[in-house]
XYZ file of N, CA and C in Angstrom:
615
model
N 13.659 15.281 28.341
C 14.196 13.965 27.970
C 15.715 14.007 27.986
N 16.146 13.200 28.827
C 17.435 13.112 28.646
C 18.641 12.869 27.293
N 19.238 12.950 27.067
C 20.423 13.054 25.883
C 20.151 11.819 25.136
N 20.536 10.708 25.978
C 19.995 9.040 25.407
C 18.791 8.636 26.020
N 18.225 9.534 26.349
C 16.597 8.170 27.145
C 15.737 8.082 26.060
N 16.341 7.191 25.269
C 15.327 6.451 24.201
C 14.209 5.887 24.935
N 12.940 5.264 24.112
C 11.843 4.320 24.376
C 11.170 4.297 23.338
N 11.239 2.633 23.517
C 10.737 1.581 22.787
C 9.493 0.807 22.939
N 8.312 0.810 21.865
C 7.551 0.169 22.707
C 7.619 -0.903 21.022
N 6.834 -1.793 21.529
C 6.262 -3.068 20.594
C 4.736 -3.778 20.789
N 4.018 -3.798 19.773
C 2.842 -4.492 20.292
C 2.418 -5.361 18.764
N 1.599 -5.810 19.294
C 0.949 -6.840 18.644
C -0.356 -6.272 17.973
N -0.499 -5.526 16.632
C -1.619 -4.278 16.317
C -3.299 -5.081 16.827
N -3.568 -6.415 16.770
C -4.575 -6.901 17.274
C -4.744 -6.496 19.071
N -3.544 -6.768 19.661
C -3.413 -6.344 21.229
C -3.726 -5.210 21.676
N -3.079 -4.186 20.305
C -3.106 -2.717 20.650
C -4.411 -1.672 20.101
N -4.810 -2.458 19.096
C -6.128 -1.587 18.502
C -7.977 -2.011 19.214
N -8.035 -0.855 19.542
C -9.732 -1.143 20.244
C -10.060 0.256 20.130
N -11.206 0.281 20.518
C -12.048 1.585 20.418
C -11.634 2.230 21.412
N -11.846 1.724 22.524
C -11.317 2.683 24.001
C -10.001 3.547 23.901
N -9.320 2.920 23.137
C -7.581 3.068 23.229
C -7.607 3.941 21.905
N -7.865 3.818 20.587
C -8.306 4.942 19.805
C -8.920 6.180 20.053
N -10.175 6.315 21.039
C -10.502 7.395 21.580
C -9.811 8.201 22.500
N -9.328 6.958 23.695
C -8.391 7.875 24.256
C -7.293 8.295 24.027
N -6.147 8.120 23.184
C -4.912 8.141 22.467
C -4.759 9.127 21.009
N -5.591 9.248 20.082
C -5.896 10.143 19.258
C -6.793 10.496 19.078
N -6.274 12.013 18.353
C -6.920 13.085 18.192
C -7.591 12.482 17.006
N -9.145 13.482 16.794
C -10.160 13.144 15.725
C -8.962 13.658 14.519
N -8.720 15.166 14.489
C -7.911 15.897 13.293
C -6.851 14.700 12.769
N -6.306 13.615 13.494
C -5.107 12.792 13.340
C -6.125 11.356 12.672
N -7.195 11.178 13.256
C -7.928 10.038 12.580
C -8.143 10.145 10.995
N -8.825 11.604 10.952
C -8.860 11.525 9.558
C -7.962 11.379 8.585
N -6.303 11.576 9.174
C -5.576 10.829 7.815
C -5.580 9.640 8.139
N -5.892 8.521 8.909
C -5.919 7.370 8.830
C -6.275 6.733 7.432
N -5.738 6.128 6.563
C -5.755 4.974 5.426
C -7.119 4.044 5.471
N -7.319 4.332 4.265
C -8.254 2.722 4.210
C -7.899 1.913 3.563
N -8.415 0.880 4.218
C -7.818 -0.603 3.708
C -6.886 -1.392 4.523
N -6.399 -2.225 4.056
C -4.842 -2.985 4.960
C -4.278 -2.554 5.875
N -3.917 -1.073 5.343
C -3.071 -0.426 6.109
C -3.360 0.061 7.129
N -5.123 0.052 7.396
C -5.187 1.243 8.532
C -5.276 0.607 9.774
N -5.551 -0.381 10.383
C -5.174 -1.292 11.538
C -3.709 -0.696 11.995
N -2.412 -1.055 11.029
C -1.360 -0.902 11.674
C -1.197 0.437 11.759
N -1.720 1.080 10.794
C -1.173 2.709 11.099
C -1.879 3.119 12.434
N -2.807 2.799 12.588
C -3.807 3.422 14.026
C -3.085 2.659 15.037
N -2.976 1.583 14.991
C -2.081 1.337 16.681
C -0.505 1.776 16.460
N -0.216 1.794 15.369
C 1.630 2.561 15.593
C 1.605 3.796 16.599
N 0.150 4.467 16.109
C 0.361 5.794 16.204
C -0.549 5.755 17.481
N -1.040 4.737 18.339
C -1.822 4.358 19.494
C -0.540 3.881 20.464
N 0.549 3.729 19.912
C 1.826 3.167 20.540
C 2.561 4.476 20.904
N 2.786 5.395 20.083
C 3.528 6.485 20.286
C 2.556 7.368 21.171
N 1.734 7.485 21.191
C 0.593 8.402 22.181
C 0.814 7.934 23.546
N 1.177 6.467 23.696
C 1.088 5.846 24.531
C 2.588 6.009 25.485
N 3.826 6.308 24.927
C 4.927 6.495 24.713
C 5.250 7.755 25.549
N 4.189 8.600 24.724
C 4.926 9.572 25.252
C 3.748 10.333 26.511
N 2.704 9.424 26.391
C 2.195 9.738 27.980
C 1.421 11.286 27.973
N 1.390 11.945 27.101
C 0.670 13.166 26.734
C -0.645 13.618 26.482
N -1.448 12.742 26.213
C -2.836 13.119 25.989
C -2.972 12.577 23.888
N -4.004 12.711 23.628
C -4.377 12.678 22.465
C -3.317 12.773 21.664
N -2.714 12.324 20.298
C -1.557 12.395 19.470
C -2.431 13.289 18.519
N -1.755 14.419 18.572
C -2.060 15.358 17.229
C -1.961 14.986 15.903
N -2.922 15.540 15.037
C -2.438 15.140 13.546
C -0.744 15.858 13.346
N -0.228 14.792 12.379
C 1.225 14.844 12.483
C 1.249 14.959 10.729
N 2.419 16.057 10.786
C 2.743 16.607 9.646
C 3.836 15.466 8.558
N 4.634 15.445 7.759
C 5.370 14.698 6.813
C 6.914 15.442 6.371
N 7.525 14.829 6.472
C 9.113 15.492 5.535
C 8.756 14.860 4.162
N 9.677 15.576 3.813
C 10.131 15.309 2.494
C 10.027 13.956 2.018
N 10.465 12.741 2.432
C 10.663 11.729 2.224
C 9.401 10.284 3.007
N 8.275 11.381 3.335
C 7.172 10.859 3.814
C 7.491 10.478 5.349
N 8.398 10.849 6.147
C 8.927 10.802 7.613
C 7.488 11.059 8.491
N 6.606 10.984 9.471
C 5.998 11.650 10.024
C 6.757 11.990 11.283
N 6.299 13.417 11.362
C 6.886 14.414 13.085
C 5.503 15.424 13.124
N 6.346 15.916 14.369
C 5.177 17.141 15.103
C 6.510 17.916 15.563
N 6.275 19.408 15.207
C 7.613 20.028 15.441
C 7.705 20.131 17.358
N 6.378 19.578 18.032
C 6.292 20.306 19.335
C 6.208 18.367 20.168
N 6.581 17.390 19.169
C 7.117 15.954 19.902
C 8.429 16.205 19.784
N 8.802 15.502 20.470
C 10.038 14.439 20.483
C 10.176 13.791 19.268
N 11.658 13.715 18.746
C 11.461 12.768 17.440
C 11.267 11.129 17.434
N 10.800 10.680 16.241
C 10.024 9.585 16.754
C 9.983 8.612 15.183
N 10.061 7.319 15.162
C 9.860 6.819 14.097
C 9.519 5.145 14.528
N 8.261 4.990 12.854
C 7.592 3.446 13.095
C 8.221 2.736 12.330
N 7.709 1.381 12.555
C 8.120 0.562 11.389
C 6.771 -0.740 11.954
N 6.461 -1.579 10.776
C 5.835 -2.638 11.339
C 5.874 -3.803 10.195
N 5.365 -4.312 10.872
C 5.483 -6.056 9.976
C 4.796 -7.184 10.379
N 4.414 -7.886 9.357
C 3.543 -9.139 9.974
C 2.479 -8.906 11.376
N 1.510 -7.724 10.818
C 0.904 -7.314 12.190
C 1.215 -7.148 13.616
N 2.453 -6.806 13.549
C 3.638 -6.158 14.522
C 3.959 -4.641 14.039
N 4.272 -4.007 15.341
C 4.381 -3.036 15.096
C 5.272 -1.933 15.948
N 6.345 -1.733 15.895
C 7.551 -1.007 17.139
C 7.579 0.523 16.314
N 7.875 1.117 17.242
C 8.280 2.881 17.818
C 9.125 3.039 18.530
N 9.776 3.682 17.885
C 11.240 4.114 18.510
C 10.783 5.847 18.954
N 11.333 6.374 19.875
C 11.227 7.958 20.387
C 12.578 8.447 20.851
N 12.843 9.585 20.141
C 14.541 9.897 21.260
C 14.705 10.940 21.122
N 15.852 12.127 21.502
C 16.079 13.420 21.590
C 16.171 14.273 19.977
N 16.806 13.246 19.720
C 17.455 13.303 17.768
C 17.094 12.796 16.919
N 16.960 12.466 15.787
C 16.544 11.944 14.763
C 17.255 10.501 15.047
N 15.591 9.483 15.099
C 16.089 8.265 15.261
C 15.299 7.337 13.818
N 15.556 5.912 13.936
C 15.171 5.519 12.706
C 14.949 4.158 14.045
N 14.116 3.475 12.867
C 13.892 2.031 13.648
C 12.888 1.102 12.602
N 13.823 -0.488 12.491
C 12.901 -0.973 12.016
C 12.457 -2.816 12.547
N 11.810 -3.291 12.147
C 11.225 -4.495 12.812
C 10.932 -5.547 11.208
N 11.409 -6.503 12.003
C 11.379 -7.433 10.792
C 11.166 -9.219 11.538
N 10.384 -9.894 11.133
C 9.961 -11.072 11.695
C 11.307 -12.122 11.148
N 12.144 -12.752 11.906
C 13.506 -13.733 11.602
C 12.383 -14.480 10.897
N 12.911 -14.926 10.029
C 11.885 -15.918 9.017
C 12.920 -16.256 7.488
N 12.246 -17.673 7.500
C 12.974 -17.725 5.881
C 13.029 -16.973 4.996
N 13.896 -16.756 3.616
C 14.174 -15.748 2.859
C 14.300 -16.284 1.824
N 13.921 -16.567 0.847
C 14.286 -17.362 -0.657
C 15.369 -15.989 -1.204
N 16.302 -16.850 -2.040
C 17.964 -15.619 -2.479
C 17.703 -14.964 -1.498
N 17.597 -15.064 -0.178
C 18.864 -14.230 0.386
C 19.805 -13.613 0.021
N 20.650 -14.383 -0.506
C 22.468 -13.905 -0.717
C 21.873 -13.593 -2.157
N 21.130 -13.240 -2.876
C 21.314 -12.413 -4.339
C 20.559 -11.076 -3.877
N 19.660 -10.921 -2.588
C 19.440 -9.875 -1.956
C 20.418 -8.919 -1.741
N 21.002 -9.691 -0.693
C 22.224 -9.039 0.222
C 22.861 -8.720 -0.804
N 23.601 -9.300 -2.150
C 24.467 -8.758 -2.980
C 24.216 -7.764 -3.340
N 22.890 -7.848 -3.653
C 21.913 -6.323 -4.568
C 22.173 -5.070 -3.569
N 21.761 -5.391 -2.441
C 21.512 -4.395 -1.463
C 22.924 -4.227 -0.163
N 23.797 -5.177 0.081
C 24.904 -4.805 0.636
C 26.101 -4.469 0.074
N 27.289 -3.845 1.283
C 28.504 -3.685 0.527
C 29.211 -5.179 0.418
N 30.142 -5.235 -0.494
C 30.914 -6.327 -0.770
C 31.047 -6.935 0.843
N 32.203 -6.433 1.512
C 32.816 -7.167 2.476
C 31.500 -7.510 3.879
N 30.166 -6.523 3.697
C 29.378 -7.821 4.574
C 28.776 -8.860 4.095
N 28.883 -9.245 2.708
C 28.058 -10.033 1.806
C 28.940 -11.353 2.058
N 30.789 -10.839 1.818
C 31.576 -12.064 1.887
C 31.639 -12.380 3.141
N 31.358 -11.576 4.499
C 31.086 -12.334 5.675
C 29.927 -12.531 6.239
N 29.268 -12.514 5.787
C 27.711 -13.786 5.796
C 27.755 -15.076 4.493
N 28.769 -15.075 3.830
C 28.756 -16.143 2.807
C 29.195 -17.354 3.975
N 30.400 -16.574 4.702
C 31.062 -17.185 5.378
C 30.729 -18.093 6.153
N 29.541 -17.905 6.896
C 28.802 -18.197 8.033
C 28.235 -19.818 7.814
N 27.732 -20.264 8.853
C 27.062 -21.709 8.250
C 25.561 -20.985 8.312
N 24.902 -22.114 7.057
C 23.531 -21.477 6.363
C 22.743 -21.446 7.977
N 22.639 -22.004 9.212
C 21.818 -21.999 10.213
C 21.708 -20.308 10.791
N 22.964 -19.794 10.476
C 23.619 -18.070 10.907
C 23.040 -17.232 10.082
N 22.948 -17.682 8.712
C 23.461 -16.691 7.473
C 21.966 -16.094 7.422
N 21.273 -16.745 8.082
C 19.633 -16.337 7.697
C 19.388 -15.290 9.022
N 19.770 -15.643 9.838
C 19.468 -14.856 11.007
C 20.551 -13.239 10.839
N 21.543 -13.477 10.603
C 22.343 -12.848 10.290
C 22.125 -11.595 8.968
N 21.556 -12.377 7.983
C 20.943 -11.353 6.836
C 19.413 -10.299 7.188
N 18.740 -10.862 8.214
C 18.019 -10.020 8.537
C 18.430 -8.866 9.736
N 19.855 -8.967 10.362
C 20.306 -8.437 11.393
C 20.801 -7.305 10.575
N 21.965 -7.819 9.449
C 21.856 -6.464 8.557
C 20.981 -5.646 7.908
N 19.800 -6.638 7.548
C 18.992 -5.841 6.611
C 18.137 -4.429 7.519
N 17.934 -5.363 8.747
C 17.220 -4.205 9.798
C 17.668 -3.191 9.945
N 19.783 -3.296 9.938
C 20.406 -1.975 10.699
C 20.263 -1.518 9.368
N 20.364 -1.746 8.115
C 20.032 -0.747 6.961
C 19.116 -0.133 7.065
N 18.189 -0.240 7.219
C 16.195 0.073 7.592
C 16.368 1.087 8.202
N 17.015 0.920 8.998
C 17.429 2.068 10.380
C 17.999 3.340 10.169
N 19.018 2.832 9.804
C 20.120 4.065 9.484
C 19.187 4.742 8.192
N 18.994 4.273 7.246
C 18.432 4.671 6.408
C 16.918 5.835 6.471
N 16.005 5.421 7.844
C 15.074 6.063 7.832
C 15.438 7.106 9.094
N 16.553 6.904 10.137
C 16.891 7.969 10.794
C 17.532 9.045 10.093
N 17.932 8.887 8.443
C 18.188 10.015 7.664
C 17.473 10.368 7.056
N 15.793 9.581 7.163
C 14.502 10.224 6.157
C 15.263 9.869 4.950
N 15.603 8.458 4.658
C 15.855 7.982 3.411
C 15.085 7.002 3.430
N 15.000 6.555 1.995
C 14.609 5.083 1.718
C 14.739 3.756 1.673
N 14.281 2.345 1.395
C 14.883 1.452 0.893
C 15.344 1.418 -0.445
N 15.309 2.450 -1.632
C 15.977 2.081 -2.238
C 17.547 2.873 -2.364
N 17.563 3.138 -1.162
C 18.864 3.855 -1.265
C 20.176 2.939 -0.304
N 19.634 1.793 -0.079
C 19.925 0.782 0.693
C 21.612 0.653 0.371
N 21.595 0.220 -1.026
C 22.579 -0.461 -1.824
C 23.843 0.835 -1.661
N 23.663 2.141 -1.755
C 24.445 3.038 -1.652
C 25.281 3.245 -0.164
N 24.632 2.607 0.655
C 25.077 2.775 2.477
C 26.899 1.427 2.329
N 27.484 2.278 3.018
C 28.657 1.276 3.204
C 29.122 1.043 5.038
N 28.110 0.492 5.374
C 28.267 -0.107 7.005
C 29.526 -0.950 7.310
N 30.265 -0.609 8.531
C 31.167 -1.476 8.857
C 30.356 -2.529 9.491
N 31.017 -3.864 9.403
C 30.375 -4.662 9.789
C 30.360 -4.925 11.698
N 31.018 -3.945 12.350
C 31.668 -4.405 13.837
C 30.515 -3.112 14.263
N 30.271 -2.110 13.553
C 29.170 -1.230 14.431
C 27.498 -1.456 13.699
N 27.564 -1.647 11.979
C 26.838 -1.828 11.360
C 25.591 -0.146 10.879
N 26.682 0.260 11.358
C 26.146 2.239 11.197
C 27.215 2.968 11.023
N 26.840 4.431 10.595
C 27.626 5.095 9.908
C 28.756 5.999 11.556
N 29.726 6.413 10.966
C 30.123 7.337 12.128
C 29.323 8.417 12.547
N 29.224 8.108 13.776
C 28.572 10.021 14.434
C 27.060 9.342 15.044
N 26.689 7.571 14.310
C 25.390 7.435 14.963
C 25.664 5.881 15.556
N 24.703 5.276 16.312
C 24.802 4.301 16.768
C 23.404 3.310 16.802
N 23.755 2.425 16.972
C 22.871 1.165 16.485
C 22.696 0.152 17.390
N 21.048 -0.264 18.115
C 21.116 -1.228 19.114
C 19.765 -2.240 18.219
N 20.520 -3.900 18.671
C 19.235 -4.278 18.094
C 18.667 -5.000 19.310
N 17.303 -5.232 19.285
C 16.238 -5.873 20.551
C 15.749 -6.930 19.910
N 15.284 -7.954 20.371
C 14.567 -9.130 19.676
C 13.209 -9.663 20.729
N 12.467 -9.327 20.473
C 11.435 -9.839 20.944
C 10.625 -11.129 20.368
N 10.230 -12.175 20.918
C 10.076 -13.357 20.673
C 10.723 -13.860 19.238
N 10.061 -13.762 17.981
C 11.053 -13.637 17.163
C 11.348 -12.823 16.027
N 11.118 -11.689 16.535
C 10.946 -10.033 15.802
C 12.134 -9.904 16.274
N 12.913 -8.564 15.430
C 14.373 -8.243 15.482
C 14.053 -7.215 15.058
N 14.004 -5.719 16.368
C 13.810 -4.508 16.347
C 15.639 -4.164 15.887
N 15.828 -3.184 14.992
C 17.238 -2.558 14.944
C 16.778 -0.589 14.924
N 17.165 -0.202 15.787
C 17.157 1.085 16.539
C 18.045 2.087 15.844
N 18.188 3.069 15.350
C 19.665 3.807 15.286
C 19.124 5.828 15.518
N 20.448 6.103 16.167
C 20.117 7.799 16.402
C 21.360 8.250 16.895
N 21.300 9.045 17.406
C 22.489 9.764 17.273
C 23.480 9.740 18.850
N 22.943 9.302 19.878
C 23.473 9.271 20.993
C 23.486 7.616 21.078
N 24.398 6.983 22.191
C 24.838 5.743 22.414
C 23.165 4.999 23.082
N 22.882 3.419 22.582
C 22.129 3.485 23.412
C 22.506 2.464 24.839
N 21.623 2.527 25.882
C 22.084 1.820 26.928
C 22.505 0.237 26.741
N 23.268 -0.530 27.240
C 23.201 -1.757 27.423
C 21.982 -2.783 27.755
N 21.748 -2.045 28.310
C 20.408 -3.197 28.930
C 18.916 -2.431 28.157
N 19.088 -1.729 26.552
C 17.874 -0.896 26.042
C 17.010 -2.385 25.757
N 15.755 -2.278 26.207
C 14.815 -2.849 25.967
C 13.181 -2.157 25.379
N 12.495 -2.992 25.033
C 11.253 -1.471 25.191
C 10.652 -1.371 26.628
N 10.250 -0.142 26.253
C 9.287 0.257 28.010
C 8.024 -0.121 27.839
N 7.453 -0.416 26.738
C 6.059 -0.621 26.483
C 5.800 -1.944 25.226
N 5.193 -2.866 26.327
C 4.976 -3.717 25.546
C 3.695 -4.473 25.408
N 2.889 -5.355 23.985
C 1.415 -5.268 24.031
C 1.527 -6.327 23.348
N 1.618 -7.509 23.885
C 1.211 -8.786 23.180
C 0.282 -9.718 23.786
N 0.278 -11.052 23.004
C -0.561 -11.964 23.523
C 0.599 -12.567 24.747
């Protein structure tokens, strides 16, 4: 894999989950941590997305960091995120982070953002007209998501991050965001990503 050849895929967990595509994509040893309940739809196609990704055969059961991260010391590094039965994977050379969030109304917003941003991006989204400020608060909230889980941190460590607002990531990493219909993937890792980064794999209606 090259230095920056990130890939991105996105699907729709109804698009992406079936029996065929479960059998062929993971391993039994990897099924059995599958979740019951709610959760296990999206966890089985995240992890039906990354199999898919990386074009390898069956996805091994995958081990945990510290901070509940999943890896395989013998993948590529790799991280999910999903939402509103959506579901994106990010893959890259280095420790990447990635998260997905549906643009959608927000009741307090701005007592969010206060809670959870630094001062000076809070006073420039006050700034904005309210048609921006919404689209705009989830643009930050994503690159937090990001940066945050490409360090195997949390959301509640959100409020502690001090992002410039012109890169929206820390020095030494970099940050691309994608928007698919009206999902707003925000990406971050350690090499630049391309201009034209899109995902390579995509599974919707």
């Amino acid at each position: 894999m090259a230095v920056n050849d990130y890939q991105l895929a996105f699907g729709e967990v109804a698009c992406v989950l079936n029996d065929a595509s479960t059998s062929r994509w993971l391993s039994p040893e990897l099924l059995q941590d599958a979740p019951v309940g709610h959760r296990r739809a999206d966890w089985i196609a995240a992890r039906i997305l990354l199999a898919m990704l990386l074009n390898d055969g069956p996805l091994p059961k995958l081990a945990r960091a510290t901070q509940g991260k999943p890896y395989h010391p013998s993948l590529p590094e790799f991280n999910i995120s999903n939402h509103a039965s959506r579901v994106a994977v990010l893959v890259g050379s280095g420790e990447v982070g990635c998260d997905v969030e549906q643009i959608r109304p927000r009741s307090r917003f701005m007592a969010i953002a206060r809670y959870s941003f630094a001062a000076h991006l809070c006073d420039w989204l006050e700034s904005l007209s309210e048609v921006e400020q919404i689209v705009q608060f989830w643009r930050i909230w994503t690159a937090h998501e990001a940066v945050l889980k490409q360090r195997g941190g949390t959301v509640w460590q959100m409020s502690q991050l001090e992002l410039p607002l012109h890169t929206l990531c820390p020095p030494g990493r970099f940050l691309q965001h994608v928007t698919v219909d009206e999902s707003l993937i925000a990406c971050c890792g350690e090499q630049p990503f391309p201009d034209d980064f899109s995902p390579q794999l995509l599974i919707r209606k």
